[in-house]
mmCIF file of C-alpha atoms in Angstrom:
data_model
loop_
_atom_site.group_PDB
_atom_site.id
_atom_site.type_symbol
_atom_site.label_atom_id
_atom_site.label_comp_id
_atom_site.label_asym_id
_atom_site.label_seq_id
_atom_site.Cartn_x
_atom_site.Cartn_y
_atom_site.Cartn_z
ATOM 1 C CA MET A 13 97.222 97.237 128.228
ATOM 2 C CA THR A 14 96.661 100.515 126.326
ATOM 3 C CA MET A 15 99.569 102.897 125.258
ATOM 4 C CA THR A 16 98.784 106.406 124.526
ATOM 5 C CA MET A 17 101.884 108.316 122.411
ATOM 6 C CA ARG A 18 100.245 111.852 123.192
ATOM 7 C CA ARG A 19 103.663 113.408 121.652
ATOM 8 C CA ARG A 20 102.783 113.490 117.864
ATOM 9 C CA GLY A 21 98.904 111.858 118.743
ATOM 10 C CA PHE A 22 100.666 108.676 118.876
ATOM 11 C CA MET A 23 97.875 105.875 120.262
ATOM 12 C CA LEU A 24 99.529 102.179 120.091
ATOM 13 C CA VAL A 25 97.636 99.420 121.799
ATOM 14 C CA LEU A 26 100.006 96.865 123.188
ATOM 15 C CA GLY A 27 98.920 94.494 125.016
ATOM 16 C CA ALA A 28 98.914 90.344 126.497
ATOM 17 C CA GLY A 29 97.238 88.708 123.437
ATOM 18 C CA GLY A 30 98.368 90.887 120.466
ATOM 19 C CA ALA A 31 97.633 94.291 119.800
ATOM 20 C CA VAL A 32 96.595 96.564 116.766
ATOM 21 C CA VAL A 33 96.539 100.773 116.137
ATOM 22 C CA ALA A 34 93.023 102.241 115.742
ATOM 23 C CA LEU A 35 94.039 104.586 113.471
ATOM 24 C CA THR A 36 92.685 105.408 110.288
ATOM 25 C CA GLY A 37 94.124 106.459 106.621
ATOM 26 C CA CYS A 38 97.283 105.422 105.112
ATOM 27 C CA ASP A 39 98.968 102.760 106.742
ATOM 28 C CA ALA A 40 96.088 100.447 107.563
ATOM 29 C CA MET A 41 95.456 96.798 107.990
ATOM 30 C CA PRO A 42 96.008 94.803 105.104
ATOM 31 C CA ALA A 43 92.933 92.985 104.342
ATOM 32 C CA SER A 44 94.554 90.341 103.945
ATOM 33 C CA ALA A 45 95.711 90.097 107.930
ATOM 34 C CA VAL A 46 91.910 89.917 109.025
ATOM 35 C CA GLN A 47 90.505 87.602 106.653
ATOM 36 C CA PRO A 48 90.517 84.720 109.010
ATOM 37 C CA TRP A 49 88.129 86.164 110.777
ATOM 38 C CA GLN A 50 85.526 85.303 108.041
ATOM 39 C CA GLY A 51 86.222 81.836 109.030
ATOM 40 C CA PRO A 52 87.284 79.310 106.027
ATOM 41 C CA ALA A 53 86.515 79.201 102.921
ATOM 42 C CA ALA A 54 83.003 77.780 101.548
ATOM 43 C CA SER A 55 84.528 75.196 99.116
ATOM 44 C CA GLU A 56 86.931 73.764 102.132
ATOM 45 C CA THR A 57 85.555 70.224 102.713
ATOM 46 C CA ASP A 58 88.162 68.666 104.965
ATOM 47 C CA PRO A 59 86.387 69.396 108.586
ATOM 48 C CA ARG A 60 89.621 69.727 110.103
ATOM 49 C CA LEU A 61 90.981 72.417 108.310
ATOM 50 C CA ARG A 62 87.208 73.818 108.840
ATOM 51 C CA ALA A 63 87.776 73.378 112.457
ATOM 52 C CA LEU A 64 91.414 74.522 112.802
ATOM 53 C CA SER A 65 90.264 77.716 110.646
ATOM 54 C CA TRP A 66 88.150 78.433 113.649
ATOM 55 C CA ALA A 67 90.509 77.884 116.277
ATOM 56 C CA MET A 68 93.165 80.351 114.673
ATOM 57 C CA LEU A 69 90.924 83.103 115.722
ATOM 58 C CA ALA A 70 91.162 81.459 119.872
ATOM 59 C CA PRO A 71 93.426 84.383 122.110
ATOM 60 C CA ASN A 72 96.214 83.767 122.922
ATOM 61 C CA PRO A 73 99.843 85.981 124.561
ATOM 62 C CA HIS A 74 101.209 88.340 122.526
ATOM 63 C CA ASN A 75 99.184 86.969 119.521
ATOM 64 C CA LEU A 76 102.057 84.831 118.947
ATOM 65 C CA GLN A 77 99.539 81.871 117.281
ATOM 66 C CA SER A 78 102.256 79.822 119.093
ATOM 67 C CA TRP A 79 100.401 75.944 117.304
ATOM 68 C CA ILE A 80 101.171 73.359 115.106
ATOM 69 C CA ALA A 81 98.680 71.289 113.359
ATOM 70 C CA ASP A 82 99.710 68.140 111.836
ATOM 71 C CA ILE A 83 96.966 66.051 109.934
ATOM 72 C CA ARG A 84 99.318 63.952 107.794
ATOM 73 C CA ASP A 85 97.111 61.109 109.517
ATOM 74 C CA PRO A 86 93.780 60.305 107.949
ATOM 75 C CA GLY A 87 91.010 62.171 110.111
ATOM 76 C CA LEU A 88 93.686 63.274 113.138
ATOM 77 C CA ILE A 89 95.243 66.580 114.588
ATOM 78 C CA LYS A 90 97.894 66.194 116.534
ATOM 79 C CA LEU A 91 98.190 69.583 117.920
ATOM 80 C CA GLN A 92 102.071 70.226 119.233
ATOM 81 C CA VAL A 93 103.123 74.119 120.576
ATOM 82 C CA ASP A 94 105.451 76.043 118.318
ATOM 83 C CA THR A 95 108.628 76.624 120.334
ATOM 84 C CA THR A 96 109.799 79.174 117.906
ATOM 85 C CA ARG A 97 106.712 81.285 118.832
ATOM 86 C CA LEU A 98 107.554 81.277 122.932
ATOM 87 C CA LEU A 99 107.986 84.291 125.963
ATOM 88 C CA PRO A 100 110.674 83.038 126.980
ATOM 89 C CA GLU A 101 111.478 86.674 128.664
ATOM 90 C CA THR A 102 108.029 86.822 130.371
ATOM 91 C CA ASP A 103 106.704 83.004 130.242
ATOM 92 C CA PRO A 104 109.593 81.431 131.106
ATOM 93 C CA PRO A 105 107.598 78.224 132.018
ATOM 94 C CA ALA A 106 105.492 78.699 128.998
ATOM 95 C CA ARG A 107 102.269 78.714 131.214
ATOM 96 C CA GLN A 108 100.193 81.570 129.144
ATOM 97 C CA VAL A 109 101.494 79.255 125.600
ATOM 98 C CA LEU A 110 99.266 76.943 127.184
ATOM 99 C CA ILE A 111 96.341 79.114 128.180
ATOM 100 C CA GLY A 112 96.561 79.759 124.892
ATOM 101 C CA CYS A 113 96.887 76.032 122.789
ATOM 102 C CA GLY A 114 93.678 75.357 125.708
ATOM 103 C CA ALA A 115 92.231 78.230 124.128
ATOM 104 C CA PHE A 116 92.568 76.916 120.158
ATOM 105 C CA LEU A 117 91.502 73.185 121.785
ATOM 106 C CA GLU A 118 87.941 74.142 122.825
ATOM 107 C CA LEU A 119 87.215 76.325 119.981
ATOM 108 C CA LEU A 120 88.315 73.759 117.385
ATOM 109 C CA ARG A 121 85.511 71.586 119.509
ATOM 110 C CA MET A 122 82.760 74.306 119.391
ATOM 111 C CA ALA A 123 84.150 74.479 115.681
ATOM 112 C CA ALA A 124 83.713 70.952 114.607
ATOM 113 C CA ALA A 125 79.913 70.633 116.276
ATOM 114 C CA GLN A 126 78.928 73.169 114.122
ATOM 115 C CA ASP A 127 79.752 71.065 111.268
ATOM 116 C CA GLY A 128 78.452 68.674 113.007
ATOM 117 C CA TRP A 129 81.282 66.739 114.012
ATOM 118 C CA GLN A 130 82.204 64.899 117.791
ATOM 119 C CA ALA A 131 86.191 66.345 118.156
ATOM 120 C CA GLU A 132 87.269 63.290 120.651
ATOM 121 C CA ILE A 133 90.207 64.511 122.520
ATOM 122 C CA VAL A 134 93.273 62.990 124.161
ATOM 123 C CA LEU A 135 95.516 65.187 126.248
ATOM 124 C CA PHE A 136 99.025 64.659 126.214
ATOM 125 C CA PRO A 137 99.072 61.159 124.883
ATOM 126 C CA GLU A 138 102.464 61.066 124.689
ATOM 127 C CA GLY A 139 103.314 62.487 128.070
ATOM 128 C CA GLU A 140 102.755 66.353 129.917
ATOM 129 C CA TYR A 141 105.685 68.228 129.813
ATOM 130 C CA PRO A 142 107.493 68.830 132.526
ATOM 131 C CA SER A 143 106.718 71.530 134.958
ATOM 132 C CA ASP A 144 109.596 74.730 133.899
ATOM 133 C CA ARG A 145 109.144 73.629 129.709
ATOM 134 C CA VAL A 146 107.472 72.456 126.387
ATOM 135 C CA ASP A 147 108.669 70.787 123.914
ATOM 136 C CA GLU A 148 108.236 69.404 120.668
ATOM 137 C CA ARG A 149 105.744 66.520 121.873
ATOM 138 C CA PRO A 150 101.798 66.628 121.003
ATOM 139 C CA PHE A 151 99.933 68.720 123.811
ATOM 140 C CA ALA A 152 96.553 67.096 122.694
ATOM 141 C CA THR A 153 95.589 64.733 119.958
ATOM 142 C CA VAL A 154 92.128 65.137 117.898
ATOM 143 C CA GLN A 155 90.073 62.991 115.963
ATOM 144 C CA LEU A 156 86.686 63.639 114.325
ATOM 145 C CA ARG A 157 83.973 61.836 114.502
ATOM 146 C CA ARG A 158 80.509 62.542 112.135
ATOM 147 C CA ASP A 159 77.598 62.850 114.532
ATOM 148 C CA VAL A 160 74.732 64.339 113.344
ATOM 149 C CA ALA A 161 73.431 64.351 117.572
ATOM 150 C CA VAL A 162 76.242 66.441 118.285
ATOM 151 C CA LYS A 163 75.557 69.752 120.631
ATOM 152 C CA THR A 164 76.571 72.316 119.415
ATOM 153 C CA ASP A 165 77.954 75.478 121.513
ATOM 154 C CA PRO A 166 75.567 78.470 121.755
ATOM 155 C CA LEU A 167 78.448 80.521 122.674
ATOM 156 C CA PHE A 168 80.568 80.034 118.988
ATOM 157 C CA ALA A 169 77.879 82.376 117.831
ATOM 158 C CA ALA A 170 80.433 84.966 119.284
ATOM 159 C CA VAL A 171 83.411 83.790 118.012
ATOM 160 C CA SER A 172 83.306 86.354 114.927
ATOM 161 C CA MET A 173 82.325 89.242 117.475
ATOM 162 C CA ARG A 174 85.438 88.744 120.493
ATOM 163 C CA ARG A 175 87.945 90.922 120.694
ATOM 164 C CA THR A 176 90.375 92.261 123.376
ATOM 165 C CA LYS A 177 89.722 96.157 124.474
ATOM 166 C CA ARG A 178 92.860 96.721 126.220
ATOM 167 C CA SER A 179 91.461 100.500 126.990
ATOM 168 C CA VAL A 180 89.501 102.502 129.845
ATOM 169 C CA TYR A 181 86.182 101.346 129.684
ATOM 170 C CA GLU A 182 83.111 103.110 130.925
ATOM 171 C CA PRO A 183 82.588 103.864 134.999
ATOM 172 C CA ARG A 184 79.636 101.045 135.497
ATOM 173 C CA ALA A 185 79.874 97.651 136.398
ATOM 174 C CA PRO A 186 78.047 94.118 134.669
ATOM 175 C CA GLY A 187 75.081 93.416 136.084
ATOM 176 C CA ALA A 188 74.497 90.290 138.863
ATOM 177 C CA GLU A 189 72.632 88.304 135.524
ATOM 178 C CA THR A 190 75.509 89.620 132.880
ATOM 179 C CA MET A 191 77.777 88.194 135.948
ATOM 180 C CA SER A 192 76.228 84.666 136.654
ATOM 181 C CA ALA A 193 76.545 84.407 132.827
ATOM 182 C CA LEU A 194 79.879 84.706 132.463
ATOM 183 C CA ARG A 195 80.456 82.725 136.107
ATOM 184 C CA ALA A 196 78.288 80.036 133.801
ATOM 185 C CA ALA A 197 80.510 79.953 130.916
ATOM 186 C CA ALA A 198 83.716 80.161 132.470
ATOM 187 C CA GLU A 199 83.455 77.268 135.220
ATOM 188 C CA VAL A 200 84.709 74.290 133.380
ATOM 189 C CA PRO A 201 85.755 71.293 135.586
ATOM 190 C CA GLY A 202 89.142 72.069 137.784
ATOM 191 C CA ILE A 203 88.754 76.481 136.853
ATOM 192 C CA ALA A 204 87.076 77.996 139.683
ATOM 193 C CA PHE A 205 85.439 81.622 138.388
ATOM 194 C CA HIS A 206 86.027 84.487 141.294
ATOM 195 C CA ALA A 207 84.537 88.345 140.435
ATOM 196 C CA THR A 208 84.416 91.611 142.188
ATOM 197 C CA SER A 209 83.113 94.859 141.974
ATOM 198 C CA GLU A 210 83.244 96.239 145.176
ATOM 199 C CA ALA A 211 85.230 99.404 144.857
ATOM 200 C CA ALA A 212 87.863 98.947 148.259
ATOM 201 C CA ARG A 213 88.959 95.341 146.659
ATOM 202 C CA VAL A 214 88.799 96.646 142.776
ATOM 203 C CA ALA A 215 90.849 99.017 143.740
ATOM 204 C CA ARG A 216 93.278 96.910 145.606
ATOM 205 C CA LEU A 217 93.416 94.673 142.793
ATOM 206 C CA SER A 218 93.708 96.956 140.306
ATOM 207 C CA GLU A 219 97.011 98.502 142.411
ATOM 208 C CA LEU A 220 98.543 94.991 141.945
ATOM 209 C CA ALA A 221 97.406 94.931 138.127
ATOM 210 C CA ILE A 222 100.162 98.651 137.995
ATOM 211 C CA LEU A 223 102.735 96.632 140.046
ATOM 212 C CA GLY A 224 103.035 94.015 137.221
ATOM 213 C CA TYR A 225 102.837 97.293 134.276
ATOM 214 C CA ARG A 226 105.354 98.975 136.327
ATOM 215 C CA THR A 227 107.302 95.533 136.448
ATOM 216 C CA GLU A 228 107.493 93.897 133.031
ATOM 217 C CA PHE A 229 107.877 97.429 131.770
ATOM 218 C CA GLY A 230 110.692 98.629 133.736
ATOM 219 C CA ASP A 231 112.729 94.861 133.211
ATOM 220 C CA ALA A 232 114.811 95.390 129.699
ATOM 221 C CA ALA A 233 114.471 91.725 129.211
ATOM 222 C CA ALA A 234 110.889 91.494 129.544
ATOM 223 C CA TRP A 235 109.982 94.695 127.740
ATOM 224 C CA GLY A 236 113.033 93.926 124.811
ATOM 225 C CA GLU A 237 110.737 90.604 124.438
ATOM 226 C CA THR A 238 107.503 92.680 123.855
ATOM 227 C CA ALA A 239 109.363 95.113 121.162
ATOM 228 C CA ARG A 240 110.388 92.095 119.987
ATOM 229 C CA VAL A 241 107.264 90.703 118.451
ATOM 230 C CA MET A 242 106.125 94.054 117.367
ATOM 231 C CA LYS A 243 105.176 94.204 113.791
ATOM 232 C CA LEU A 244 106.100 97.568 112.530
ATOM 233 C CA GLY A 245 103.519 98.960 109.450
ATOM 234 C CA ALA A 246 101.285 97.011 107.253
ATOM 235 C CA PRO A 247 103.732 95.184 104.738
ATOM 236 C CA ALA A 248 105.357 94.106 108.482
ATOM 237 C CA VAL A 249 102.032 92.733 109.570
ATOM 238 C CA ALA A 250 101.039 91.279 105.885
ATOM 239 C CA ALA A 251 104.111 89.230 105.915
ATOM 240 C CA ASP A 252 103.345 88.081 109.360
ATOM 241 C CA PRO A 253 99.781 88.617 110.735
ATOM 242 C CA SER A 254 101.084 87.620 114.315
ATOM 243 C CA GLY A 255 102.598 89.608 117.085
ATOM 244 C CA ILE A 256 102.118 92.869 117.898
ATOM 245 C CA ALA A 257 101.090 94.921 114.748
ATOM 246 C CA LEU A 258 101.293 98.479 115.443
ATOM 247 C CA LEU A 259 99.420 100.243 112.288
ATOM 248 C CA GLY A 260 98.738 103.702 111.468
ATOM 249 C CA THR A 261 99.380 107.396 109.719
ATOM 250 C CA GLU A 262 100.628 108.363 112.564
ATOM 251 C CA VAL A 263 102.935 104.830 113.281
ATOM 252 C CA TRP A 264 103.969 105.630 109.833
ATOM 253 C CA PHE A 265 105.206 109.555 110.379
ATOM 254 C CA GLY A 266 106.784 107.977 113.751
ATOM 255 C CA ARG A 267 108.203 105.599 111.685
ATOM 256 C CA GLN A 268 109.639 108.044 108.803
ATOM 257 C CA LEU A 269 111.077 110.305 112.294
ATOM 258 C CA GLY A 270 113.121 107.390 113.521
ATOM 259 C CA MET A 271 111.165 106.906 116.298
ATOM 260 C CA LEU A 272 109.861 103.728 116.633
ATOM 261 C CA ALA A 273 113.557 102.324 115.445
ATOM 262 C CA ALA A 274 114.327 98.653 116.729
ATOM 263 C CA GLU A 275 116.713 100.291 119.618
ATOM 264 C CA LYS A 276 114.385 103.110 121.115
ATOM 265 C CA LEU A 277 111.200 100.915 120.752
ATOM 266 C CA ARG A 278 113.531 98.465 123.343
ATOM 267 C CA ARG A 279 114.204 101.044 125.942
ATOM 268 C CA THR A 280 112.946 100.730 129.304
ATOM 269 C CA ASP A 281 113.076 104.681 129.460
ATOM 270 C CA GLY A 282 112.065 105.172 125.635
ATOM 271 C CA ILE A 283 108.443 106.547 124.706
ATOM 272 C CA ALA A 284 106.849 103.280 123.912
ATOM 273 C CA ALA A 285 107.852 101.472 127.524
ATOM 274 C CA THR A 286 107.099 104.808 129.218
ATOM 275 C CA ARG A 287 103.531 105.596 127.111
ATOM 276 C CA ALA A 288 102.959 101.562 128.158
ATOM 277 C CA VAL A 289 102.466 102.228 131.484
ATOM 278 C CA THR A 290 100.852 105.204 132.118
ATOM 279 C CA SER A 291 97.979 103.743 129.825
ATOM 280 C CA SER A 292 98.164 101.068 130.941
ATOM 281 C CA ILE A 293 97.755 102.741 134.730
ATOM 282 C CA GLU A 294 94.608 104.707 133.452
ATOM 283 C CA ALA A 295 92.931 101.494 132.465
ATOM 284 C CA ALA A 296 93.306 100.157 135.576
ATOM 285 C CA LEU A 297 92.665 103.127 137.429
ATOM 286 C CA GLY A 298 89.423 102.784 135.252
ATOM 287 C CA THR A 299 88.185 99.244 136.420
ATOM 288 C CA ARG A 300 85.155 98.916 137.920
ATOM 289 C CA THR A 301 85.249 94.834 137.570
ATOM 290 C CA TRP A 302 87.617 92.416 137.578
ATOM 291 C CA VAL A 303 87.790 88.564 137.222
ATOM 292 C CA TRP A 304 89.964 85.636 138.373
ATOM 293 C CA LEU A 305 90.083 82.235 137.518
ATOM 294 C CA ALA A 306 91.589 80.078 139.821
ATOM 295 C CA SER A 307 92.831 76.209 139.512
ATOM 296 C CA ALA A 308 93.982 73.799 142.324
ATOM 297 C CA ASP A 309 96.938 73.169 141.254
ATOM 298 C CA ASN A 310 99.218 74.432 138.358
ATOM 299 C CA ALA A 311 99.279 70.951 135.901
ATOM 300 C CA ARG A 312 99.920 71.435 132.794
ATOM 301 C CA ARG A 313 96.541 69.860 132.218
ATOM 302 C CA SER A 314 94.920 73.170 134.299
ATOM 303 C CA GLN A 315 96.772 75.501 132.259
ATOM 304 C CA LEU A 316 94.674 73.964 129.521
ATOM 305 C CA ALA A 317 91.287 74.206 131.401
ATOM 306 C CA ALA A 318 92.382 77.482 131.878
ATOM 307 C CA GLY A 319 92.432 78.475 128.449
ATOM 308 C CA ARG A 320 89.343 76.404 127.696
ATOM 309 C CA ALA A 321 87.204 78.669 130.791
ATOM 310 C CA TYR A 322 88.711 81.768 128.863
ATOM 311 C CA LEU A 323 87.699 81.475 125.835
ATOM 312 C CA ARG A 324 84.316 80.266 127.067
ATOM 313 C CA LEU A 325 84.795 83.698 129.051
ATOM 314 C CA ASP A 326 85.509 85.751 126.316
ATOM 315 C CA LEU A 327 82.798 84.853 123.857
ATOM 316 C CA GLN A 328 79.917 84.895 126.753
ATOM 317 C CA ALA A 329 81.090 88.586 127.026
ATOM 318 C CA ALA A 330 81.166 89.036 123.463
ATOM 319 C CA GLN A 331 77.619 87.931 124.097
ATOM 320 C CA SER A 332 76.594 90.425 126.700
ATOM 321 C CA GLY A 333 78.351 93.227 125.298
ATOM 322 C CA LEU A 334 81.155 93.532 127.501
ATOM 323 C CA ALA A 335 84.310 94.360 126.855
ATOM 324 C CA ILE A 336 87.410 91.697 127.966
ATOM 325 C CA HIS A 337 91.327 92.598 128.890
ATOM 326 C CA PRO A 338 93.660 90.013 130.830
ATOM 327 C CA ASN A 339 95.958 91.227 132.860
ATOM 328 C CA SER A 340 99.037 88.527 132.735
ATOM 329 C CA GLN A 341 101.980 90.937 134.228
ATOM 330 C CA VAL A 342 101.633 90.151 137.859
ATOM 331 C CA LEU A 343 100.484 86.417 137.270
ATOM 332 C CA GLN A 344 103.883 85.914 135.532
ATOM 333 C CA GLU A 345 106.904 83.720 136.672
ATOM 334 C CA PHE A 346 109.876 85.703 136.061
ATOM 335 C CA SER A 347 112.353 86.846 139.385
ATOM 336 C CA ALA A 348 111.769 90.529 139.205
ATOM 337 C CA MET A 349 107.741 89.649 139.229
ATOM 338 C CA ASP A 350 108.082 86.847 142.643
ATOM 339 C CA ALA A 351 107.329 89.877 144.754
ATOM 340 C CA ALA A 352 103.882 90.906 142.693
ATOM 341 C CA TYR A 353 103.133 87.803 142.020
ATOM 342 C CA ALA A 354 103.016 87.073 146.006
ATOM 343 C CA ALA A 355 101.305 90.145 146.382
ATOM 344 C CA PHE A 356 98.273 89.428 144.503
ATOM 345 C CA HIS A 357 97.809 85.898 145.968
ATOM 346 C CA ARG A 358 97.677 86.544 149.101
ATOM 347 C CA GLU A 359 94.553 89.525 148.316
ATOM 348 C CA VAL A 360 92.908 86.946 146.453
ATOM 349 C CA ARG A 361 93.846 84.255 148.756
ATOM 350 C CA VAL A 362 95.451 81.691 146.849
ATOM 351 C CA ALA A 363 97.826 79.984 148.050
ATOM 352 C CA ALA A 364 99.842 76.454 146.625
ATOM 353 C CA PRO A 365 99.731 74.144 145.048
ATOM 354 C CA ALA A 366 96.637 76.491 143.890
ATOM 355 C CA ARG A 367 97.243 79.145 141.395
ATOM 356 C CA VAL A 368 95.531 82.160 139.965
ATOM 357 C CA GLN A 369 95.720 81.518 135.635
ATOM 358 C CA MET A 370 93.929 84.245 134.136
ATOM 359 C CA LEU A 371 93.108 88.002 135.935
ATOM 360 C CA VAL A 372 90.697 90.281 133.479
ATOM 361 C CA ARG A 373 89.213 93.109 133.445
ATOM 362 C CA VAL A 374 86.174 93.731 132.338
ATOM 363 C CA GLY A 375 83.800 96.771 131.821
ATOM 364 C CA TYR A 376 82.079 98.153 129.013
ATOM 365 C CA ALA A 377 83.652 100.160 125.850
ATOM 366 C CA ALA A 378 83.146 100.116 122.018
ATOM 367 C CA ARG A 379 84.815 96.640 120.005
ATOM 368 C CA PRO A 380 87.854 97.561 118.562
ATOM 369 C CA ASP A 381 88.856 96.267 115.517
ATOM 370 C CA PRO A 382 90.248 92.662 115.079
ATOM 371 C CA ALA A 383 93.734 91.552 116.019
ATOM 372 C CA PRO A 384 95.521 89.743 112.913
ATOM 373 C CA ARG A 385 96.038 86.188 112.231
ATOM 374 C CA ARG A 386 97.475 83.873 109.979
ATOM 375 C CA PRO A 387 95.925 81.501 107.448
ATOM 376 C CA VAL A 388 95.498 78.352 109.004
ATOM 377 C CA THR A 389 97.997 77.064 105.993
ATOM 378 C CA ARG A 390 100.628 78.503 107.857
ATOM 379 C CA VAL A 391 100.330 76.419 111.342
ATOM 380 C CA VAL A 392 99.186 72.990 109.399
ATOM 381 C CA ARG A 393 101.768 69.624 108.468
ATOM 382 C CA ALA A 394 100.004 67.983 105.925
#
């Protein structure tokens, strides 16, 4: 979502998957926070760390980067959810977090292949998580095997270009050939790709997305959770380059004037939440194409598959010159969202046990700067 604070010229950019304020001047993005977008150091020889360095760039909810990689066993990567980086208010079963883990796993696989390693992946080697929570058991183990004949993935070339663009898009829809390329990239086993550029249906989906915005941003607990992961100013972003980064000259002035004090950020009637609703509505009403990814069930494996599919969709969008923006709100499983969730699934004709895992705006817009990422050493246990 994009939040525009017109009072005093503020422009904040927020949303699922993290955020960056697109401003110049003082309080700029710390160079260290975007260094991971350069990939692993040339001197890094451990293929696991090389692949993990790229995997850190995967899209994930609120940019929390909820991953732990245990590499204490030679040649093996044990991947776990970081249970200290969850969203219990808006993502109580950690479905969105697990989708982010699926994107991480797919990018790790691609990166390993690029260096000539076959990633042998075992999902949930100690058992699948229950439907209502995650725990410290691994969601996957990855064994790297040297294979000079391993097939590389052409989508990997777009990794450093992928972004989430939350602003208004140009008033034109992608063509049929472009949409076919998105479908081909995203349709992994277990995940179905759907899209529409038909004006009446786009309008109905936009209204449902707006209902989701109003519900989440108007709920004190849900909005408070978003406010808690905001990083105000370059020092905070440099210290922990994750979450929602609020940077720039106007943000700096807002901090000095007390407009961005924590208690004000958390208010659902405050300027931050109000502008989040306003700018998100503006973006949704300007959408010309919606894409959604659905699974036949809501098993944990299906959630990982959805993350894999979304990562591939994201990379293909980058290669095709498209902007992309996941809209998680109307798909969330907290009680205040129940009516919006049901209405959306009726509109797209997806009935339980099937469900929509991702709803995505697709269009054309200038590519934003990258969001902050932690260095791979922050998630590795060695």
